[in-house]
Short mmCIF file of C-alpha atoms in Angstrom, two decimals:
data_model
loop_
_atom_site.label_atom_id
_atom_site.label_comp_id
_atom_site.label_asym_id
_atom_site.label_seq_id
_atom_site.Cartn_x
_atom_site.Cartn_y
_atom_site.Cartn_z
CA UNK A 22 11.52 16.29 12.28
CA UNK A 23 10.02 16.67 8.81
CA UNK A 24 7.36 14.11 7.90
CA UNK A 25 6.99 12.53 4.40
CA UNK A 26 4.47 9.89 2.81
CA UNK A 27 5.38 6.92 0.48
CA UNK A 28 2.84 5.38 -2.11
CA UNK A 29 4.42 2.57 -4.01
CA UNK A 30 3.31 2.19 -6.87
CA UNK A 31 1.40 5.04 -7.98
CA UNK A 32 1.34 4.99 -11.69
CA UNK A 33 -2.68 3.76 -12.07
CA UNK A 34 -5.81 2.55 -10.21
CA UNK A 35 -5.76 3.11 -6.29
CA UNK A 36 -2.07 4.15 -5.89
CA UNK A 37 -2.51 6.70 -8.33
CA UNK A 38 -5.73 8.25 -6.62
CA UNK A 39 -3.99 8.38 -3.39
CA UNK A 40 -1.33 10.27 -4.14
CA UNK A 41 -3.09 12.12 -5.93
CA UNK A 42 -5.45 12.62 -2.72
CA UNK A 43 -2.79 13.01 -0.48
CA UNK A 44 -1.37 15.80 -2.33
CA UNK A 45 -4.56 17.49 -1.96
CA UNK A 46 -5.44 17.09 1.71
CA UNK A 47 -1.81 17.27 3.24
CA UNK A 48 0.83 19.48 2.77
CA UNK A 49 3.21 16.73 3.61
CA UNK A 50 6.18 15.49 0.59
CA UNK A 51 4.54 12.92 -1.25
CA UNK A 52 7.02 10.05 -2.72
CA UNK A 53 5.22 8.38 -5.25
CA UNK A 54 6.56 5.41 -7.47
CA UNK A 55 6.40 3.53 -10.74
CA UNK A 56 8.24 0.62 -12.69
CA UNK A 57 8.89 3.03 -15.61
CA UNK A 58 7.43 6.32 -17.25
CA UNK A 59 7.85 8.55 -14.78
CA UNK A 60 7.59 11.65 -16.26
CA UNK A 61 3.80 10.46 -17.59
CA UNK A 62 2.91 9.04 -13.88
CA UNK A 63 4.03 12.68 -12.40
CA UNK A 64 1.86 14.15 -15.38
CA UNK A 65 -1.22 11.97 -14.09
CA UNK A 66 -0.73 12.74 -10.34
CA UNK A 67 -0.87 16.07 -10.73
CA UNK A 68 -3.09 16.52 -13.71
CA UNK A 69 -6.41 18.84 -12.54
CA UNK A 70 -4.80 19.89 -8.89
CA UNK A 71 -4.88 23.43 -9.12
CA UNK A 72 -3.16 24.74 -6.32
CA UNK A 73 -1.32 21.73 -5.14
CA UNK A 74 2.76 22.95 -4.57
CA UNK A 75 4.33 20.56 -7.49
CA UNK A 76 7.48 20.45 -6.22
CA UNK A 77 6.10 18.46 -3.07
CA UNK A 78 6.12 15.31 -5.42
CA UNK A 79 8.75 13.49 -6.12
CA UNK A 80 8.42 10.09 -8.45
CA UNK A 81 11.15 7.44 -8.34
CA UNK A 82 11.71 4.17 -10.30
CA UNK A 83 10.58 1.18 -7.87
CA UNK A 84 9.51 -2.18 -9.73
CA UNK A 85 8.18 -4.96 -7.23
CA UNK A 86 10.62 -7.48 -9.20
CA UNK A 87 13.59 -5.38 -9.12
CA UNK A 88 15.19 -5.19 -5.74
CA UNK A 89 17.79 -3.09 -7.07
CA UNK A 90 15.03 -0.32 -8.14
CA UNK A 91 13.98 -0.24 -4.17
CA UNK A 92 17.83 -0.29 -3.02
CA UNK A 93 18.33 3.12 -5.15
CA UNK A 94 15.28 4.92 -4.33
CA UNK A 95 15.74 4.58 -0.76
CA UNK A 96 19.35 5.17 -1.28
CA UNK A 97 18.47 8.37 -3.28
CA UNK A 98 16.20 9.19 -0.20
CA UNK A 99 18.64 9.00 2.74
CA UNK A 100 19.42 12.29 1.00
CA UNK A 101 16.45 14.08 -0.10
CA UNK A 102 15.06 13.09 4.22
CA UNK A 103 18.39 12.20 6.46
CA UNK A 104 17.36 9.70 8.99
CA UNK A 105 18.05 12.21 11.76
CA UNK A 106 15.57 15.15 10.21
CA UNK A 107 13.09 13.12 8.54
CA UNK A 108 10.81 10.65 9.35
CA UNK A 109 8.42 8.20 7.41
CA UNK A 110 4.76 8.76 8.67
CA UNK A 111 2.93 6.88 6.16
CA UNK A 112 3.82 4.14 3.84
CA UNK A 113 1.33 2.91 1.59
CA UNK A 114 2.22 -0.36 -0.23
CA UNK A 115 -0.35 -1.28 -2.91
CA UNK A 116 1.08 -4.17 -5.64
CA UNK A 117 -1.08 -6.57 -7.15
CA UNK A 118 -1.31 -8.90 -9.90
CA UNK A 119 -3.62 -11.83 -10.21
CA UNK A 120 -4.02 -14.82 -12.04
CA UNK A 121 -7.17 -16.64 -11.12
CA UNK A 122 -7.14 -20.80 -11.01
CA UNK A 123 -10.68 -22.16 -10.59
CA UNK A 124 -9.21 -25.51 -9.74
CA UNK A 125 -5.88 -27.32 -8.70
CA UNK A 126 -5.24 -28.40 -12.19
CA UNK A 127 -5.06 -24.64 -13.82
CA UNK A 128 -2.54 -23.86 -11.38
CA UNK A 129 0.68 -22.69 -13.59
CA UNK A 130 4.00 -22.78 -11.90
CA UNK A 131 5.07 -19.41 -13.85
CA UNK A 132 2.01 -17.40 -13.26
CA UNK A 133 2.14 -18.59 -9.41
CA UNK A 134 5.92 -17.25 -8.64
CA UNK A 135 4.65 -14.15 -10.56
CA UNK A 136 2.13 -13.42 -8.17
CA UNK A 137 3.83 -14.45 -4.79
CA UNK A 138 7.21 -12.31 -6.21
CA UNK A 139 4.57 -9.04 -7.31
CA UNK A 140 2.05 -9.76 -4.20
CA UNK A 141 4.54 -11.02 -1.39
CA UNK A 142 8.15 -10.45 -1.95
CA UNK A 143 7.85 -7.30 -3.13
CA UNK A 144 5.69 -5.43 0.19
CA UNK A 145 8.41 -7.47 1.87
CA UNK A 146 11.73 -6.23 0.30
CA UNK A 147 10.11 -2.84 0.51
CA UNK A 148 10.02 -3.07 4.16
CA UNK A 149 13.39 -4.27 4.06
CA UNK A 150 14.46 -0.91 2.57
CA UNK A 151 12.01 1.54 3.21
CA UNK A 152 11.35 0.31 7.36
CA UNK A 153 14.28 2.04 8.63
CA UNK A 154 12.88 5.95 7.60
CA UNK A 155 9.95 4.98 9.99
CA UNK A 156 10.38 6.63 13.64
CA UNK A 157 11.86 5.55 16.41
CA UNK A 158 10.59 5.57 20.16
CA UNK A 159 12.63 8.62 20.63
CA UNK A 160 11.46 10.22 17.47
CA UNK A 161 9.04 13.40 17.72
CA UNK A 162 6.09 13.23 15.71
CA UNK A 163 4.42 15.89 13.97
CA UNK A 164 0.13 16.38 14.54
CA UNK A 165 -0.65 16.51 10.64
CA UNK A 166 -3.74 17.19 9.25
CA UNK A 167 -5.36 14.30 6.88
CA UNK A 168 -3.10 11.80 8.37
CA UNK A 169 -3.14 9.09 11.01
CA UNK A 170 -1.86 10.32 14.64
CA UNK A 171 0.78 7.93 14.77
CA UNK A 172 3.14 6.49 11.73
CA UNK A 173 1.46 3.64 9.44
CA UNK A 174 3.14 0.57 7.11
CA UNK A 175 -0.23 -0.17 4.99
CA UNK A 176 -0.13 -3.35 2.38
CA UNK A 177 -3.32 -4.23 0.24
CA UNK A 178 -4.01 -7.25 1.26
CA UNK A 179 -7.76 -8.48 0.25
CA UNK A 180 -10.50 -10.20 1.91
CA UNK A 181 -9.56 -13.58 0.10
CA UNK A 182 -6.00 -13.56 2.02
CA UNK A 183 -8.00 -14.33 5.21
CA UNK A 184 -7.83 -18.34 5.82
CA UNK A 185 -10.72 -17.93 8.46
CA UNK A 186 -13.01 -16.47 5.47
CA UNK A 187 -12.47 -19.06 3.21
CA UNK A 188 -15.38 -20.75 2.12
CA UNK A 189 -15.35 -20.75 -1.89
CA UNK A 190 -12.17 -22.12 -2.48
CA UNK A 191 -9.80 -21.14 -6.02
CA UNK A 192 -7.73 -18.52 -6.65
CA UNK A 193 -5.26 -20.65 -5.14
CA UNK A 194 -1.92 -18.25 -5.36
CA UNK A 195 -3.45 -15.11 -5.39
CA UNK A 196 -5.32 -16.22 -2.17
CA UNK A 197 -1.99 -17.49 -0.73
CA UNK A 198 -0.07 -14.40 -2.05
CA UNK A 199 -2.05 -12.10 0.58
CA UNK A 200 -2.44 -14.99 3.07
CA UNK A 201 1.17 -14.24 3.19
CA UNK A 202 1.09 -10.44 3.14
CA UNK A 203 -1.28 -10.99 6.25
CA UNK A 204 1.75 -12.60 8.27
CA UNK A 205 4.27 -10.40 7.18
CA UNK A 206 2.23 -7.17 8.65
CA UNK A 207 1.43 -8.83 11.66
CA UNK A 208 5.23 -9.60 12.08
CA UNK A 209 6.58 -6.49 11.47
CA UNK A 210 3.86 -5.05 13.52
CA UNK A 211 5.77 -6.81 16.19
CA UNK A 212 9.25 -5.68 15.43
CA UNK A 213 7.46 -2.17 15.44
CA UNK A 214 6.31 -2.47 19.05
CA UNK A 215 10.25 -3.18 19.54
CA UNK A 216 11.71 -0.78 17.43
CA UNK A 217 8.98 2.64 17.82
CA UNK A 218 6.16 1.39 20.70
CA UNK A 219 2.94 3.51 20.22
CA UNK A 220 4.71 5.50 17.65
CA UNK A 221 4.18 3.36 14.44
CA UNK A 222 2.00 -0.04 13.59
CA UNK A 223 1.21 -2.05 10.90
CA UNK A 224 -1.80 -2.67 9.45
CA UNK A 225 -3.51 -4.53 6.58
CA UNK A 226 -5.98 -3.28 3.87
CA UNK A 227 -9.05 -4.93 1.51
CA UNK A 228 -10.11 -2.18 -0.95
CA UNK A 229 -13.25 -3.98 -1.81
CA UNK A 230 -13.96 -4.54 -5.55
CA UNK A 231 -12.47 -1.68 -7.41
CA UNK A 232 -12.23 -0.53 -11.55
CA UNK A 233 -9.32 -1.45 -12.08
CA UNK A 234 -7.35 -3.59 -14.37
CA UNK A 235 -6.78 -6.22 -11.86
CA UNK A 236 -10.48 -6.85 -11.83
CA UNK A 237 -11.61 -5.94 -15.08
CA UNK A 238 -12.55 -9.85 -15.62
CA UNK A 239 -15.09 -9.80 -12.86
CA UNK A 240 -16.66 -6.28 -12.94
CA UNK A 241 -19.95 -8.29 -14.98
CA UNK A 242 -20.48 -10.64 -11.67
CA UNK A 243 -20.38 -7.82 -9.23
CA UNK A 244 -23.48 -5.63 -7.77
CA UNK A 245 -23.02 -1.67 -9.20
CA UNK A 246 -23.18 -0.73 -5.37
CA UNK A 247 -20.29 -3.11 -4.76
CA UNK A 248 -18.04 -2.09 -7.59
CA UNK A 249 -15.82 1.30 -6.51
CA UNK A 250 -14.01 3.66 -8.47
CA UNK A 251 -10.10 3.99 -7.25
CA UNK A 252 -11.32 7.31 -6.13
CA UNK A 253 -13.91 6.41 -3.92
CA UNK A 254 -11.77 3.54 -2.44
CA UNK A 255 -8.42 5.78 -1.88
CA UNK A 256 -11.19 8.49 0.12
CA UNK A 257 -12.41 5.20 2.00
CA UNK A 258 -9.08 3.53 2.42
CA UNK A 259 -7.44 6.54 4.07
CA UNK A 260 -10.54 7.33 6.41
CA UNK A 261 -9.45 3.85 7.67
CA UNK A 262 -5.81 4.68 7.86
CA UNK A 263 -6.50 7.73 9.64
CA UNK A 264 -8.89 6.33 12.08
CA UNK A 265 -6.58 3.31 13.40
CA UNK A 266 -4.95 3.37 17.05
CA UNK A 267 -2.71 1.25 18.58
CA UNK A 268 -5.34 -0.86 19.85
CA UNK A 269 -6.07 -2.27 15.99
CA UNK A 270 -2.12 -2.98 15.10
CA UNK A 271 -1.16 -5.98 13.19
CA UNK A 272 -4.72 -6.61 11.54
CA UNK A 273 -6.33 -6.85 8.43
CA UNK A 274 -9.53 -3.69 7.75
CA UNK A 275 -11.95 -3.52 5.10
CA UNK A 276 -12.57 -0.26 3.19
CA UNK A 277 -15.79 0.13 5.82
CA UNK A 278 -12.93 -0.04 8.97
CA UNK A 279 -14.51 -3.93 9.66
CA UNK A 280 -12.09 -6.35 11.12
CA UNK A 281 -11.05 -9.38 8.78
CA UNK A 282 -10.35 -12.33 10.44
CA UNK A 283 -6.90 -13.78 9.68
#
């Protein structure tokens, strides 16, 4: 069976520096995805890896709004890995937009959908059509080096999705948008322990405060030892991935490999 790794999307910030980091400690296929310039998000993936085998990436058109886009690509990918050669062993789901409300009455209906639709809907339609490349209980997997032992679903969640941990109040749809994500990995975590047993799980993941667009607006009110680069928090991120068992399915880690409560 021939492994292959999914980071959706990978056109900037953290999705971009793990593909690009997975391209340099694996020797896995890499599928890699982006709402539109493709050709510059290849460019970007692969810009300064000397070495790297180029023809291991492949980029494909996936917007979080579009469920058509997903339909396609995994459509397009029943070919490039048939179901009964292939396998999924690591699916990295990473969308995020935010629009921050500091109280009830800045909440905007438009802004709101946005986020649930970027933050929520899309992770889930990509399981929807992306799930069934993940193994089965009968499937043999591979022992791959700079991966986990068993197959992963990862979605970004963030430490302000966690109900339990909140203590500040605001950012009332963002917070709800990965509230949500929360619930739908711990579901399909479940379906998982149907569908492949010990062979694939579900997890969560909070990249800490990272340099990227999404947080440009608070970078000022963060300490400097506290604020990552997407490099440093795609290196951390995947030392978590790699370092989960079945023991920690269905939960929600920190870039350290701490437990957030739900």
């Amino acid at each position: 069976m021939k492994p292959w790794v999914l980071v959706s999307p990978s056109s900037r910030g953290i999705g971009l520096e793990l593909a690009r980091r997975l391209l340099r400690t694996t020797d896995v296929p890499i599928v890699a995805t982006a709402r539109k310039d493709l050709d510059q998000t290849r460019e970007h993936v692969l810009s300064g890896l000397d070495g790297v085998q180029e023809d291991r990436l492949q980029v494909l058109k996936v917007n979080m709004l579009d469920e058509q886009t997903m339909a396609d690509a995994a459509s397009h990918l029943k070919t490039t890995f048939p179901l009964k050669e292939s396998y999924l062993h690591l699916s990295l789901i990473l969308p995020g937009i935010l629009h921050p409300e500091k109280s009830p009455t800045q909440i905007n209906y438009d802004h709101a959908l946005q986020t649930l639709q970027v933050n929520t809907l899309g992770p889930l339609t990509m399981l929807k059509h992306f799930s069934p490349f993940l193994p089965r209980k009968s499937t043999t997997l591979e022992s791959l080096p700079g991966l986990p032992s068993q197959a992963v679903w990862a979605t970004m969640s963030a430490r302000v999705g966690s109900i339990t941990d909140n203590n500040l109040g605001g950012w009332y749809s963002y917070r709800a948008s990965k509230a949500a994500v929360n619930q739908i990995t711990k579901t399909f975590d479940n379906h998982l322990k149907t569908s492949a047993g010990e062979k694939a799980l579900a997890i969560s993941l909070h990249p800490g405060t990272v340099k990227t667009g999404l947080s440009k607006d608070f970078w000022a009110n963060v300490k400097e030892e506290k604020l990552f680069s997407a490099e440093f928090s795609a290196e951390k991120l995947m030392e978590v991935v790699c370092s989960r068992g079945v023991e920690d399915r269905g939960k929600i880690w920190d870039w350290k490999g701490d437990e957030i409560p739900p």
